[in-house]
Coordinates of N, CA and C and ligand atoms in Angstrom, one line a residue:
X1 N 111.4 126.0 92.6 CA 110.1 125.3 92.3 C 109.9 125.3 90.8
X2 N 109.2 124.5 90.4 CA 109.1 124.1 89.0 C 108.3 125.0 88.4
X3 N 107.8 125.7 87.3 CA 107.0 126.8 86.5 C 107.2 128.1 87.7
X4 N 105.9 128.1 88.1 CA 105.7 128.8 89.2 C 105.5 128.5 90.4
X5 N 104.5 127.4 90.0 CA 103.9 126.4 91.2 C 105.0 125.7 91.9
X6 N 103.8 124.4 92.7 CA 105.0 123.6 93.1 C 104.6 122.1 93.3
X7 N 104.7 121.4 92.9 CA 104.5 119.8 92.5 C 105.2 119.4 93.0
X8 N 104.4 118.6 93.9 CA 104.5 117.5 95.2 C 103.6 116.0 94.7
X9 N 104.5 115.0 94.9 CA 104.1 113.5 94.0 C 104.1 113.0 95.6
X10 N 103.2 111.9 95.6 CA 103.4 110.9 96.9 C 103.5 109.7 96.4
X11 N 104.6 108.7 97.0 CA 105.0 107.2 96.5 C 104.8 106.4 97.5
X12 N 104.1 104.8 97.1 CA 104.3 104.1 98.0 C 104.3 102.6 97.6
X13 N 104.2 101.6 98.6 CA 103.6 100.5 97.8 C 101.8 100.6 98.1
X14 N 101.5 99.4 97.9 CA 100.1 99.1 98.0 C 100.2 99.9 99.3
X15 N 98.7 99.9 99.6 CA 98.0 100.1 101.1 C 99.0 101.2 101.5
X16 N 99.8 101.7 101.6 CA 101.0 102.4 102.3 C 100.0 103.8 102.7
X17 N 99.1 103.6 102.2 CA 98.5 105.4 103.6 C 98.8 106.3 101.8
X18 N 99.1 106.4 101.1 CA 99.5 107.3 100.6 C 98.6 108.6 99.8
X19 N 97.4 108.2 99.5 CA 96.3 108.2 98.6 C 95.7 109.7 99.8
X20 N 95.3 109.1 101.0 CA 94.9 109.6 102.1 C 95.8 110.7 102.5
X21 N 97.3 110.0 102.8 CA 98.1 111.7 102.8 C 98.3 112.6 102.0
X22 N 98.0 112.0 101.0 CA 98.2 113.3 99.7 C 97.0 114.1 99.7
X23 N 95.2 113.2 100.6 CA 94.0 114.2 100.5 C 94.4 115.0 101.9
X24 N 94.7 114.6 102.8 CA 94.9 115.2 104.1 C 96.1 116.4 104.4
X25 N 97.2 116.3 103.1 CA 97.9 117.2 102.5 C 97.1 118.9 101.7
X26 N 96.6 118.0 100.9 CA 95.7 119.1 100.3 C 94.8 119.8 100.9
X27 N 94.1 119.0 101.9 CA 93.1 120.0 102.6 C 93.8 120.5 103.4
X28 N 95.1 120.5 104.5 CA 95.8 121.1 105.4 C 96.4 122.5 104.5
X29 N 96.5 122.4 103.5 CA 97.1 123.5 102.5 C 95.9 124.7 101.9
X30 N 94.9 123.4 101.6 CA 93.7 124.6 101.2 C 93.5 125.3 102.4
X31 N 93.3 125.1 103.3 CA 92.5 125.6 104.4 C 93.8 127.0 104.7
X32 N 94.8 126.3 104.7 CA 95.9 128.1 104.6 C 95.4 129.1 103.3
X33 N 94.4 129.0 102.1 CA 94.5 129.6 101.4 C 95.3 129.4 100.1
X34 N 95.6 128.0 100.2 CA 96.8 127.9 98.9 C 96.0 127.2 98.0
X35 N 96.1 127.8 96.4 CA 94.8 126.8 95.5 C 96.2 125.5 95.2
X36 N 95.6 124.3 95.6 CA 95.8 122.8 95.0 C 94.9 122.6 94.2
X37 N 95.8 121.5 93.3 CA 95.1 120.6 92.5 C 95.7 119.2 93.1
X38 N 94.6 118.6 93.4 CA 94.8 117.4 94.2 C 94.5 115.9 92.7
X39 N 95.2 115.6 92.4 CA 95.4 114.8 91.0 C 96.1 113.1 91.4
X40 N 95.5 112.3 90.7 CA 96.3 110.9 90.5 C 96.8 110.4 89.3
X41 N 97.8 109.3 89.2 CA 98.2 108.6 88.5 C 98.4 106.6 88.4
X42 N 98.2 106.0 87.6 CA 97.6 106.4 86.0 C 96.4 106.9 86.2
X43 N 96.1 108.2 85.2 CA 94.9 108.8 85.4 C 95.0 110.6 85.4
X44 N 94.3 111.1 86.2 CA 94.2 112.6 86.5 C 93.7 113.5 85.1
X45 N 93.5 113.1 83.9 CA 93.0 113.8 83.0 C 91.8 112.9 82.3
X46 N 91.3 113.6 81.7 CA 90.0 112.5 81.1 C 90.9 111.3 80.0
X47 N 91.7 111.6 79.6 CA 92.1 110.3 78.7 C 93.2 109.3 79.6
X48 N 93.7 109.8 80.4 CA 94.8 109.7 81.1 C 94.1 108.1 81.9
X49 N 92.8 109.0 82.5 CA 91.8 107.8 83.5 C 91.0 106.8 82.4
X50 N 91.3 106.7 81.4 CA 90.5 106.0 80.5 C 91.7 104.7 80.3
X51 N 92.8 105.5 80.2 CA 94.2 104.3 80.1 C 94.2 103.6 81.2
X52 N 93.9 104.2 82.5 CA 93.7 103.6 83.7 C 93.2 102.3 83.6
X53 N 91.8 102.3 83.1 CA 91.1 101.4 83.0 C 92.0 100.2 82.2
X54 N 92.3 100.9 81.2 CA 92.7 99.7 80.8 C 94.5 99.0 81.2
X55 N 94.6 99.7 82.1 CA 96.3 99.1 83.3 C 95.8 98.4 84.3
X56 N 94.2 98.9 85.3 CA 94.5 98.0 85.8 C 93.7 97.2 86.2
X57 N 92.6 97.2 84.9 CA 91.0 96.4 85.4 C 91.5 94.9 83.9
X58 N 91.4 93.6 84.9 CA 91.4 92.4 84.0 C 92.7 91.3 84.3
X59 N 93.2 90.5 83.5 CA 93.9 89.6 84.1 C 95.7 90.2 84.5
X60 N 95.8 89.7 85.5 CA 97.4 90.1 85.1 C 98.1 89.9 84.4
X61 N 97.8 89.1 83.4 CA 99.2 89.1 82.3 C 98.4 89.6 81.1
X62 N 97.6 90.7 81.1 CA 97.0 90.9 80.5 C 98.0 92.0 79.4
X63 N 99.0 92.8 80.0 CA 100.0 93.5 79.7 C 101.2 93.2 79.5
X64 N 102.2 92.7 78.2 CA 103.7 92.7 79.1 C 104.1 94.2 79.1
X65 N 105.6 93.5 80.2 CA 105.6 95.1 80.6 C 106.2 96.0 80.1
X66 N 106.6 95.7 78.6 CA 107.0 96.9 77.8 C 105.5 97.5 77.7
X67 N 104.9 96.8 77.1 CA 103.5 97.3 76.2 C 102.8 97.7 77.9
X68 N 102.9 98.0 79.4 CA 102.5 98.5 81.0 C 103.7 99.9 80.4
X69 N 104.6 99.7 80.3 CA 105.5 101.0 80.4 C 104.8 102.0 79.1
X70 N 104.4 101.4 78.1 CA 104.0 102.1 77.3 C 103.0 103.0 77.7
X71 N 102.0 102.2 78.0 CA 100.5 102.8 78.8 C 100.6 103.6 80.0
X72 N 101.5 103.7 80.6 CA 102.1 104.8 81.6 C 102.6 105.7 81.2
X73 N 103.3 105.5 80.5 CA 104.1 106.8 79.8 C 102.8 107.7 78.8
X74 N 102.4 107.0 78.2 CA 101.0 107.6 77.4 C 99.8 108.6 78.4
X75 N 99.7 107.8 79.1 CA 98.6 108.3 80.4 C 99.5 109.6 81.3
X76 N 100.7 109.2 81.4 CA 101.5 110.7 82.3 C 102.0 111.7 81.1
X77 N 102.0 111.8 80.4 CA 102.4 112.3 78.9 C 100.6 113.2 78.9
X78 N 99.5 113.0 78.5 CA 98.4 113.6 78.6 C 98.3 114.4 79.7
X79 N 98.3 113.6 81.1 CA 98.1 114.2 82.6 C 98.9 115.3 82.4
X80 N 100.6 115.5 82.1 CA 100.9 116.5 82.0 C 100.9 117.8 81.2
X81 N 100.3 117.4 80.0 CA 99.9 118.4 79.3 C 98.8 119.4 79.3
X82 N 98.0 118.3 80.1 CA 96.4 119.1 80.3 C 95.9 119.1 81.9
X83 N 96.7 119.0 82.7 CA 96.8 119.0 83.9 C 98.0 119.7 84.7
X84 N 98.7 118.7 84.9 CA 100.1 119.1 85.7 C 100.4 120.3 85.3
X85 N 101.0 120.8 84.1 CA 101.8 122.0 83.2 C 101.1 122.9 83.1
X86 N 99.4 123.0 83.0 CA 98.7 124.5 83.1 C 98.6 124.7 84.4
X87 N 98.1 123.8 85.3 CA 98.1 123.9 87.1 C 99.9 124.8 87.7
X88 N 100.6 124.5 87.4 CA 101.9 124.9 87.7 C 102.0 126.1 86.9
X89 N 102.1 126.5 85.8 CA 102.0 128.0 85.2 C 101.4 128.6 85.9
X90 N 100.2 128.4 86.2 CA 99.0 129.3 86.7 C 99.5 129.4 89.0
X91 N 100.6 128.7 89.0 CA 101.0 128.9 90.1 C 100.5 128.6 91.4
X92 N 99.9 127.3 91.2 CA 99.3 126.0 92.0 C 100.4 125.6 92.6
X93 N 100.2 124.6 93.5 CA 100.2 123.6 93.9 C 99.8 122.2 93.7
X94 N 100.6 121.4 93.0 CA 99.8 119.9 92.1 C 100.5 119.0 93.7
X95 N 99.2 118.6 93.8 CA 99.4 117.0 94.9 C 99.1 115.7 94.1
X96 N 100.1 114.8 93.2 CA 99.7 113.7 92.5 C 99.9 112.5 93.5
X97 N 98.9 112.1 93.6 CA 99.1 111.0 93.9 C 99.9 109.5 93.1
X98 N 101.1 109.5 93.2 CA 102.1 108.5 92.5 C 102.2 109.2 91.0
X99 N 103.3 109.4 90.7 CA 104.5 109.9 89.2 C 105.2 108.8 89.2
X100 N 105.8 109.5 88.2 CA 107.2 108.3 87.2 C 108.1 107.8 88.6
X101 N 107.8 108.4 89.6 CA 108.7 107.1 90.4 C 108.3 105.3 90.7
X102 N 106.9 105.4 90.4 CA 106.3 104.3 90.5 C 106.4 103.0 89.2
X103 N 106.5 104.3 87.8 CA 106.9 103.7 87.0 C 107.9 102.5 86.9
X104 N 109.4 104.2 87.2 CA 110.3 103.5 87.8 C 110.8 101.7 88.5
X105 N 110.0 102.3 89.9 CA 109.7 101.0 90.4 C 108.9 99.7 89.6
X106 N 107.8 100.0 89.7 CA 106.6 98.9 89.9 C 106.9 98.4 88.0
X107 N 107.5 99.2 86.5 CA 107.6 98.4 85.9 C 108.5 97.8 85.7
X108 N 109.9 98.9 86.1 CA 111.4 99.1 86.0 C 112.0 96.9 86.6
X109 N 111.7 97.5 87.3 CA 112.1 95.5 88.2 C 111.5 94.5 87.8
X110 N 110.6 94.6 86.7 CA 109.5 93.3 86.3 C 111.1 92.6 85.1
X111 N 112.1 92.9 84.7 CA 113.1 92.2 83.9 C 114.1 93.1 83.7
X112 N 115.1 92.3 82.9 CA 116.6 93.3 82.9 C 116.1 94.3 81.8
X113 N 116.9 95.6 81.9 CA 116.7 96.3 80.5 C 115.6 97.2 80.8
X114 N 114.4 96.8 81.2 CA 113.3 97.9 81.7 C 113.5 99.0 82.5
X115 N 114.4 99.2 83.5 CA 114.2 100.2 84.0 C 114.5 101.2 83.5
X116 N 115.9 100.8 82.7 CA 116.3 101.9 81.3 C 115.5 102.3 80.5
X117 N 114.4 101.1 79.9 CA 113.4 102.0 79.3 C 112.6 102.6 79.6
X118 N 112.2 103.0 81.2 CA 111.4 103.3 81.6 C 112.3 104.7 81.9
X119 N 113.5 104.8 82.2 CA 114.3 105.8 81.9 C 114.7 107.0 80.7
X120 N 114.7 106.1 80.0 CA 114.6 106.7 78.4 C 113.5 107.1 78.0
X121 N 112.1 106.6 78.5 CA 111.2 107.2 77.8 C 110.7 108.5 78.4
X122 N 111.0 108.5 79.7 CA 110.8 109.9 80.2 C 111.4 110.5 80.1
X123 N 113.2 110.6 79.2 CA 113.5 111.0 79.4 C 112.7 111.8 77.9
X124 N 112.6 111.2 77.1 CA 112.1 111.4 75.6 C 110.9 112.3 75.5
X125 N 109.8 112.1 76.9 CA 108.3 112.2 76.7 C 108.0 112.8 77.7
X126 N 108.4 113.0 78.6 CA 108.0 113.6 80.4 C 109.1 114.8 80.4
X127 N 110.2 114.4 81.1 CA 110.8 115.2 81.5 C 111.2 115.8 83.4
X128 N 109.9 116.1 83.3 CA 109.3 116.9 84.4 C 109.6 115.4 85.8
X129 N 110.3 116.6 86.9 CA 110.4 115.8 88.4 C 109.5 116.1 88.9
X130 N 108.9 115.7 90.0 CA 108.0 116.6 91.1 C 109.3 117.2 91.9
X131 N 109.0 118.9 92.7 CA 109.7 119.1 93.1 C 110.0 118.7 94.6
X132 N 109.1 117.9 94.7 CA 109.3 117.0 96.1 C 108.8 116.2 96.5
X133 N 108.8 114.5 96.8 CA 108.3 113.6 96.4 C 108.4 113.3 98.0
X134 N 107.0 112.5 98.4 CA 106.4 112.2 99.8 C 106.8 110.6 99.6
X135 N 107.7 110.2 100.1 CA 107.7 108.9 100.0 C 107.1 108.0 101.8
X136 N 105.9 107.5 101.4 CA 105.0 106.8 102.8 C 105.7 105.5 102.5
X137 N 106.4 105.0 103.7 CA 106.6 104.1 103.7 C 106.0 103.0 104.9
X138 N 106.3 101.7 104.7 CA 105.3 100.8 104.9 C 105.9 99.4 105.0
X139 N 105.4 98.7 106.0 CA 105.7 97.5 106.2 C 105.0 96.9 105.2
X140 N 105.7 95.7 104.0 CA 104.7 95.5 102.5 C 103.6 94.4 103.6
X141 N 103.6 94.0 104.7 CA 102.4 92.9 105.2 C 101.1 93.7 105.5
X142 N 101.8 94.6 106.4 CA 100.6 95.6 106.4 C 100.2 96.4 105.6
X143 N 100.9 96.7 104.3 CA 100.3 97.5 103.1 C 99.4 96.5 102.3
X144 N 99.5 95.4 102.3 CA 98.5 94.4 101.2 C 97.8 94.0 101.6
X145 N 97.7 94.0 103.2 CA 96.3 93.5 104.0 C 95.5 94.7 103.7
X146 N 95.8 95.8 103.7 CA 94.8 96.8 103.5 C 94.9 97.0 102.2
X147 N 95.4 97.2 101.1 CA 95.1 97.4 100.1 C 94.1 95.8 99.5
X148 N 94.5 94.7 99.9 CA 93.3 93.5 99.2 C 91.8 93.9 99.8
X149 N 92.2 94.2 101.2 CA 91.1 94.4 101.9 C 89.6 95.6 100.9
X150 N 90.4 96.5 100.1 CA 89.9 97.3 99.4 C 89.8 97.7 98.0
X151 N 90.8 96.5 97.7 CA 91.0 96.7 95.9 C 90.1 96.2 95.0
X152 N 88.8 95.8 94.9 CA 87.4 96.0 94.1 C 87.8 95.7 92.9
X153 N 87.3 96.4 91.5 CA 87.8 96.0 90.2 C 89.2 96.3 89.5
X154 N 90.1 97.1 90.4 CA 91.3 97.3 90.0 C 92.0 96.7 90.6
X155 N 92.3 95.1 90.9 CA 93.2 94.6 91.1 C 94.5 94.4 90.6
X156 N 94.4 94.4 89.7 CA 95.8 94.0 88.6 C 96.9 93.8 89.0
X157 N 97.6 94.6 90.1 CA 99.0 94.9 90.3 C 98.7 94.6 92.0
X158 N 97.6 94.3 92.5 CA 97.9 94.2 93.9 C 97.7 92.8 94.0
X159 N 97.2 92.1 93.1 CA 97.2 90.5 93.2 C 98.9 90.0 93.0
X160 N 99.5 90.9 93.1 CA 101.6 90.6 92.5 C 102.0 89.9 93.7
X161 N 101.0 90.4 94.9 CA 102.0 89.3 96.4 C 102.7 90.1 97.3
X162 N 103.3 89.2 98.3 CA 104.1 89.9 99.3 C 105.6 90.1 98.8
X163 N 105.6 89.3 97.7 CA 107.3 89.3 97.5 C 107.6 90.4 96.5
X164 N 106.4 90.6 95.8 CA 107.2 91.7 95.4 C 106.9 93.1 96.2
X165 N 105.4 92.8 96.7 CA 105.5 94.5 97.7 C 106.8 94.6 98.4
X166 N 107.3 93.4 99.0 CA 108.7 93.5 99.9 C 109.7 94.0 98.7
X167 N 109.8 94.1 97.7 CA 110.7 94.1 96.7 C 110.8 95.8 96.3
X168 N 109.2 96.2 96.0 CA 109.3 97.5 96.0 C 109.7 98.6 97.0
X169 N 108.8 98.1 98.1 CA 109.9 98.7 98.9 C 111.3 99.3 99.4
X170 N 111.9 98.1 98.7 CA 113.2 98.3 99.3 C 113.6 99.1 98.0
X171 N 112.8 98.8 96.7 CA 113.7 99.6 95.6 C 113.2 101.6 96.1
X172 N 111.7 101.6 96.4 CA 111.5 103.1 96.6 C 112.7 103.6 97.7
X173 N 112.9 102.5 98.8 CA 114.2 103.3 99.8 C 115.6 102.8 99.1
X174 N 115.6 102.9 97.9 CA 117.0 102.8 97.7 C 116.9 104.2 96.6
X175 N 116.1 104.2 96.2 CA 115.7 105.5 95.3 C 115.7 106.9 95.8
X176 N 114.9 106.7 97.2 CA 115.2 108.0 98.5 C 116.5 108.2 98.2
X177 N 117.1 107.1 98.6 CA 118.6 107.5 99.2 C 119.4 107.8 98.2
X178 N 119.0 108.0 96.5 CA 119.9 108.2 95.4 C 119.4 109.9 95.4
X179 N 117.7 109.9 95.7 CA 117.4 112.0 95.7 C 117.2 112.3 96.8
X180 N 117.8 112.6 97.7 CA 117.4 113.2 99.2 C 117.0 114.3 99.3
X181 N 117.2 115.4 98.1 CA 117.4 116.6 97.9 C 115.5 116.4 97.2
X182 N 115.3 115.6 97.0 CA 113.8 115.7 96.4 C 112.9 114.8 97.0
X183 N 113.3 113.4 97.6 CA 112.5 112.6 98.3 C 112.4 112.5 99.6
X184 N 111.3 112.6 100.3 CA 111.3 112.8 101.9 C 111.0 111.1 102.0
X185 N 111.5 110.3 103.5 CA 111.0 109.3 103.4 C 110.1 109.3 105.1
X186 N 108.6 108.9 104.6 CA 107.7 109.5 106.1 C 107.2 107.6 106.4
X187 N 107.3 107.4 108.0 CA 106.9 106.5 108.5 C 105.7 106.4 108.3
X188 N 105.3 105.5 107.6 CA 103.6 105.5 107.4 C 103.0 105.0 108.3
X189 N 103.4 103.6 109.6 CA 103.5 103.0 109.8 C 103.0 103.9 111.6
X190 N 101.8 104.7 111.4 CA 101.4 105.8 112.7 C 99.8 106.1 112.2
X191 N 99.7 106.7 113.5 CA 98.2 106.8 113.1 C 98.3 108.0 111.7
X192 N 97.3 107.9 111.3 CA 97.3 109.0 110.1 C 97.5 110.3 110.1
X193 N 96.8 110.7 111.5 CA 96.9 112.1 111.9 C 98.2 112.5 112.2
X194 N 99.1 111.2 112.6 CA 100.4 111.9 113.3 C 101.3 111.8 111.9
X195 N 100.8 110.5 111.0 CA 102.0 111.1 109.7 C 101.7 112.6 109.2
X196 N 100.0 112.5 109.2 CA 100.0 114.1 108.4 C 100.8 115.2 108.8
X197 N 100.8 115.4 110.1 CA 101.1 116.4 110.4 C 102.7 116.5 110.4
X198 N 103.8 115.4 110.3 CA 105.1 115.0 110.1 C 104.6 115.9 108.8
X199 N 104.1 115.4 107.3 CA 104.2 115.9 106.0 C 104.0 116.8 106.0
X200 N 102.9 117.6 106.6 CA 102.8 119.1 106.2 C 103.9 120.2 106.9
X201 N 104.5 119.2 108.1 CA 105.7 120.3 108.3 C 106.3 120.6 107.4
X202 N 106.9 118.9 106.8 CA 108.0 119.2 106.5 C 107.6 119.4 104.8
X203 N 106.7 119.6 104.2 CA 106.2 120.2 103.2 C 106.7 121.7 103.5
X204 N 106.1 121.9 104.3 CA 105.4 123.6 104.2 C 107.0 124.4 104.4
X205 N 107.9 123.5 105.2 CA 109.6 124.2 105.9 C 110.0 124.4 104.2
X206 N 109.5 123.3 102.9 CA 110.2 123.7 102.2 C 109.4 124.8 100.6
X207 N 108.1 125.1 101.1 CA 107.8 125.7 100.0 C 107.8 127.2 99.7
X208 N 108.0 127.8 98.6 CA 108.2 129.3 99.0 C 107.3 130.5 100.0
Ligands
TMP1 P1 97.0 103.2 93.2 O1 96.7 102.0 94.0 O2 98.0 104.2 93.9 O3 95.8 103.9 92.7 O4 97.9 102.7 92.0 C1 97.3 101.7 91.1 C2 98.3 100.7 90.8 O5 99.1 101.1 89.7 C3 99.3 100.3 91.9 O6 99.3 98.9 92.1 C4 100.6 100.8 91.3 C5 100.4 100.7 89.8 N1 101.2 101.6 89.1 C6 102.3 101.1 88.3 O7 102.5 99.9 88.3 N2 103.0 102.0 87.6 C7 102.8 103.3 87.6 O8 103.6 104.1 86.9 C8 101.7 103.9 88.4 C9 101.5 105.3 88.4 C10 101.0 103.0 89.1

């Protein structure tokens, strides 16, 4: 496990349940007595959620996506300084909701050449894996019907369509299948109660 703690990231596309299993994680864990920090991304520290704002409230081409990989990398660079990295010393439990695998994804495929930079700069500025990453997966039709259904002033990246939710998808399960040793991949695609309880098994089979 990483410091002392143990950092657990959940990935998905839009709508994918993920947000929800990462709270229904947390509380199945609190309730054994284990202190979490239950945290998101972009976001989870006061500057971090300030960059937020400005990734994903306004037009979509409001970013290209060097200058999106920048503002991610900036926003997870803070998160883990003043969040993630004291939470894990102190021998937590961090539950983020979406890390650098989303980066990965969601800015990595926007053209040639990016995913490398989005490679490079973590490798430069982050560093840090989760040590086990929840990957909810999800049919992209039924992930965007619920995510439009509820996306309010942060649309930015869920106005992108079916083609590319179908796109991400298939890149998060091709990315499972490159870390199996760090990425679980969970049927999202069940009632919620029955994914949870799939995740906290197979959470809990692996933590100290
Ligand atoms: P959320 O819906 O999980 O709160 O995420 C907000 C949006 O931000 C979502 O559409 C995915 C996007 N995103 C990226 O494009 N790159 C990233 O690195 C992260 C963390 C999120």
């Amino acid at each position: 496990m990483t410091a002392r703690g143990c950092f657990i990231s959940f990935e998905g596309i839009d709508g994918s349940g993920k947000s929800t299993q990462a709270r229904m994680l947390a509380d199945h864990l609190r309730a054994q007595g284990t202190d979490v920090i239950l945290t998101r991304e972009p976001g989870g520290s006061p500057g971090a959620e300030q960059i937020r704002k400005l990734l994903l409230e306004g037009a979509t081409d409001r970013w290209s996506a060097e200058t999106e990989i920048l503002l991610f990398t900036a926003a997870r660079r803070d998160h883990l300084e003043r969040v993630i990295d004291p939470a894990l010393a102190a021998g937590k439990v961090v539950i983020c909701d979406r890390f650098a695998d989303s980066t990965r994804m969601y800015q990595g495929i926007r053209g040639a050449g990016l995913r490398d930079l989005v490679d490079r700069l973590h490798a430069m500025l982050i560093e840090r894996e989760p040590d086990m990453t929840v990957l909810v997966d999800m049919e992209p039709e039924t992930g965007l019907e619920r995510a439009l259904a509820r996306a309010g002033g942060e649309a930015r990246f869920e106005t992108f369509g079916a083609e590319l939710q179908t796109r991400l998808r298939a890149g998060f399960l091709e990315l499972a299948a490159t870390a199996p040793e760090r990425i679980m991949v969970i049927d999202g695609d069940r009632p919620a109660a029955e994914v949870a309880a799939d995740i906290a098994a197979r959470v809990e089979a692996r933590l100290p």
